[in-house]
XYZ file of C-alpha atoms in Angstrom:
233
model
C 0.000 0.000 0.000
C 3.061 2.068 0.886
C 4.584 1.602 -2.471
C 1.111 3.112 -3.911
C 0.688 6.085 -1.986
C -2.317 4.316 0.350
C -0.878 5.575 3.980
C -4.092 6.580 5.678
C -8.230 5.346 5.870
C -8.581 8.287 4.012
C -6.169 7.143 1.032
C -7.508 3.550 0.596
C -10.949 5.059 0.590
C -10.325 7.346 -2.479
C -8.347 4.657 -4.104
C -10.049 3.061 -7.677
C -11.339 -0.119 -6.316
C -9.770 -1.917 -9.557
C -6.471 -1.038 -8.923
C -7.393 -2.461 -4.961
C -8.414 -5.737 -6.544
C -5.103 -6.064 -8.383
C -3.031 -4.947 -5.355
C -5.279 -6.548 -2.244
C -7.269 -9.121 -3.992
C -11.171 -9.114 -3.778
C -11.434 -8.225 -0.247
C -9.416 -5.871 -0.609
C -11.698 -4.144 -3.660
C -14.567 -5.039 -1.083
C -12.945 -3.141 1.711
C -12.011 -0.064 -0.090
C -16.312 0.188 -1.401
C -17.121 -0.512 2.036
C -15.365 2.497 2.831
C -17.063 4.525 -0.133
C -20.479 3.329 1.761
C -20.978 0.595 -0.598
C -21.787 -2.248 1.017
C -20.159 -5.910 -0.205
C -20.010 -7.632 3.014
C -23.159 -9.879 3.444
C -23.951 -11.668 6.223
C -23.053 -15.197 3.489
C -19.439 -13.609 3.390
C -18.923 -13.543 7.360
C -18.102 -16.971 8.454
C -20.549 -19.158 10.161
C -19.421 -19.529 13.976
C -17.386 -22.728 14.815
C -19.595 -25.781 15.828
C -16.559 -28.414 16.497
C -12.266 -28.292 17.069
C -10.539 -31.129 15.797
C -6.911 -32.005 16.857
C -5.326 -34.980 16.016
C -2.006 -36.351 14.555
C -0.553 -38.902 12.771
C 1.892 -41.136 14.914
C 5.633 -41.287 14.411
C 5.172 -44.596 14.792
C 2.439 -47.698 15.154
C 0.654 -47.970 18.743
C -0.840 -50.737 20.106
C -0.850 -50.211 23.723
C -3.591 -48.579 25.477
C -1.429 -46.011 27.265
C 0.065 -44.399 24.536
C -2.904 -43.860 23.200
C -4.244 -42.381 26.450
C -1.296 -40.441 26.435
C -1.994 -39.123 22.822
C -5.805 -37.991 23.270
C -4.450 -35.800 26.961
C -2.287 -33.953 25.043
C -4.824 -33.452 22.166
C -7.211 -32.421 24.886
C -4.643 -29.830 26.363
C -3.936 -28.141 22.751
C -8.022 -27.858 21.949
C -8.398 -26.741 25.117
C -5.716 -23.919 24.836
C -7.438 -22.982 20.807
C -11.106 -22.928 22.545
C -10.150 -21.107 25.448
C -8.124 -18.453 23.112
C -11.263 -18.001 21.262
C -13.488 -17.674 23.848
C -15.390 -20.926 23.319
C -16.533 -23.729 25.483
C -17.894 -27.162 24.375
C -20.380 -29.296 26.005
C -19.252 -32.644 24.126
C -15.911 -34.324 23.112
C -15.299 -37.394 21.026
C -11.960 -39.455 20.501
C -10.731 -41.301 17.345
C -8.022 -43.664 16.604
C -7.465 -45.751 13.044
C -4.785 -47.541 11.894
C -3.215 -46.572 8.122
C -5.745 -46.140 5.295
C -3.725 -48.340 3.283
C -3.837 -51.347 5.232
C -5.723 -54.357 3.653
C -8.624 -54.226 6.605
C -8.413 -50.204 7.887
C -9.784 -50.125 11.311
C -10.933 -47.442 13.653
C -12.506 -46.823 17.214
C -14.190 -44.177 18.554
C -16.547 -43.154 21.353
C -18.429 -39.694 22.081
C -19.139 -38.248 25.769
C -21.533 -35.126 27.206
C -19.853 -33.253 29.043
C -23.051 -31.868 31.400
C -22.178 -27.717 30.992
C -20.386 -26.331 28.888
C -16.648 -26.033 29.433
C -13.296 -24.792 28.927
C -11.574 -26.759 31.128
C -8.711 -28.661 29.870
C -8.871 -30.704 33.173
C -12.679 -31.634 31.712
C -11.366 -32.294 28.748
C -8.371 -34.876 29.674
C -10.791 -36.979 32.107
C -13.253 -36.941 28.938
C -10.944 -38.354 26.502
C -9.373 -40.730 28.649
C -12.804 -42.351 30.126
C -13.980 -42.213 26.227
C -10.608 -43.790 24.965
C -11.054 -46.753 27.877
C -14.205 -47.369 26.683
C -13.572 -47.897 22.852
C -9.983 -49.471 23.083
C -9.260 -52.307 21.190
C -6.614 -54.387 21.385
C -4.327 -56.015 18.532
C -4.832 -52.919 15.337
C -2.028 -51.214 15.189
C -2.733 -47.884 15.159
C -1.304 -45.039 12.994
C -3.213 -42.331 14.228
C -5.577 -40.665 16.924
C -7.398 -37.269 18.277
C -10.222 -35.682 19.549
C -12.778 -33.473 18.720
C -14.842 -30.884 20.940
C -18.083 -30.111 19.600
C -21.469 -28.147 20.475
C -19.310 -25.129 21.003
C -20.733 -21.697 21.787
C -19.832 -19.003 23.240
C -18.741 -18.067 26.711
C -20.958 -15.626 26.926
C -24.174 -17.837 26.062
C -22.834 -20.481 28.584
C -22.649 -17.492 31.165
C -26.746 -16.612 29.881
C -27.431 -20.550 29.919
C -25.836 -20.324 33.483
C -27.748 -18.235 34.789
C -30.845 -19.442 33.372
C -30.315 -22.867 34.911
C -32.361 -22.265 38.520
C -31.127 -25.946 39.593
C -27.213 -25.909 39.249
C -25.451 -25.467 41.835
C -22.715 -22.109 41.728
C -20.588 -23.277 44.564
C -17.810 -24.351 42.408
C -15.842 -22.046 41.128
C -14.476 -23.890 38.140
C -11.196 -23.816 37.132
C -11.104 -20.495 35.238
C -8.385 -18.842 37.134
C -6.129 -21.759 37.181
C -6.816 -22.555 33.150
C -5.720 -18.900 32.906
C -2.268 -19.050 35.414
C -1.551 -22.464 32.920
C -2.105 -20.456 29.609
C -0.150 -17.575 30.882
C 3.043 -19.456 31.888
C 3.183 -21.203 28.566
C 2.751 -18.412 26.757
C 5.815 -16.931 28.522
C 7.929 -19.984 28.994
C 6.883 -21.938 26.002
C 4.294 -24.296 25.195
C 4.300 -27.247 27.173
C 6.198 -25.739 30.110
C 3.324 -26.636 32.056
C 1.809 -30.257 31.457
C -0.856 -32.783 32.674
C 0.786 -35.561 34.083
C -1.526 -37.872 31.796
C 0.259 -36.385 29.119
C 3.278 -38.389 29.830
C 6.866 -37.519 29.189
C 7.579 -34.082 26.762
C 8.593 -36.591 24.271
C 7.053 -39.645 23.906
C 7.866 -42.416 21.172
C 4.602 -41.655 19.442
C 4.996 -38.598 18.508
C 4.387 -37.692 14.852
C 8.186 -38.047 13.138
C 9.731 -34.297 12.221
C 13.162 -35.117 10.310
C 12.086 -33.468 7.279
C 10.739 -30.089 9.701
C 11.608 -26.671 7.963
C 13.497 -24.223 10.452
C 11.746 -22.174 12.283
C 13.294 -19.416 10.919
C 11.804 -19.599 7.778
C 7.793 -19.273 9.887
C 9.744 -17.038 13.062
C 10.642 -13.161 12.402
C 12.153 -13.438 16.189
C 14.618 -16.730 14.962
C 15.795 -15.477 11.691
C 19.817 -15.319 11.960
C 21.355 -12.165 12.921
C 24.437 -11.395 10.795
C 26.997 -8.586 11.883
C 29.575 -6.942 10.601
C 32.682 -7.076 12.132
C 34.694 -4.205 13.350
């Protein structure tokens, strides 16, 4: 926009909304009629709010035993419960998967679904969900080659706070575990993802993770890692 003269509101408004389309793209053509008090934005254009999270993996390797795979639906509970709680969601149900390879002469899969009650943001809820769902549905003897969970019926904090209120029977004693979800996020934030664990998760890393020889530096995704080169004096 800089190279084109567009510094202010006030420029991109005046601007020839073909020459936006060529420079921005079509939202940006859309933005800059918006601004002339056209409007283009429709409520079909906004996105429709999120009904379900998924996270899931492949493995790094096969798993047959039942706790790796408990120990690979905690920490996919712990990262959708970081997302939902970062977009101010909460979920009243959660699900768990595991299949083996698609490829396999006789693919296999398990899965099982639970209610969570209320709705939630809890990774603690989450965790105890996909580990009672993941006992239940086990199967022994497939080896599997991947496995998740998915949160669904998500809304809104603040319709859980309205349905909340609404609910004459349940009982407010509890506090929840809002502040402590929030001490967790912070210190991960600051000291790195996973700094802070639960235990269910097992060790930082296990032999099932998904394999990362072939990762890209993070340089090449991380402003704050790119090399530094100095001249010397």
């Amino acid at each position: 926009l800089l190279r084109h003269g567009v510094k202010t509101a006030r420029d991109l408004r005046n601007a020839d909304p073909a020459a936006a389309k060529k420079i921005l793209g079509v939202t940006g053509q859309r933005t800059v009629l918006e601004l002339k008090g056209i409007q283009c934005v429709t409520d079909d254009l906004v996105p429709a709010p999120r009904k379900t999270m998924v996270s899931g993996r492949s493995f790094g390797r096969k798993v047959t035993d039942a706790k790796d795979l408990m120990e690979a639906v905690s920490t996919h509970a712990v990262s959708a419960g970081e997302r939902l709680r970062k977009e101010g969601l909460m979920a009243r149900g959660l699900s768990v998967f595991a299949e083996t390879a698609h490829f396999v002469d006789k693919p296999f899969g398990i899965g099982a679904s639970i209610d969570l009650g209320f709705p939630t943001d809890s990774t603690l809820d989450f965790v105890k969900a996909a580990k009672t769902a993941m006992a239940a549905c086990f199967r022994e003897g497939p080896k599997y080659a991947r496995a998740g969970i998915m949160l669904h019926e998500l809304i809104s904090v603040g319709e859980a706070a309205a349905a909340k209120r609404a609910d004459l029977f349940r009982d407010d004693s509890d506090p929840g575990d809002s502040d402590l979800m929030a001490a967790m996020d912070a210190i991960n934030r600051k000291y790195g993802s996973g700094t802070l664990r639960v235990l269910s998760q097992g060790p930082p890393n296990p032999t099932w993770a998904m394999a990362r020889k072939r990762l890209s530096p993070l340089s090449t995704t991380d402003w704050d890692l790119i090399p530094e080169v100095r001249a010397g004096t």
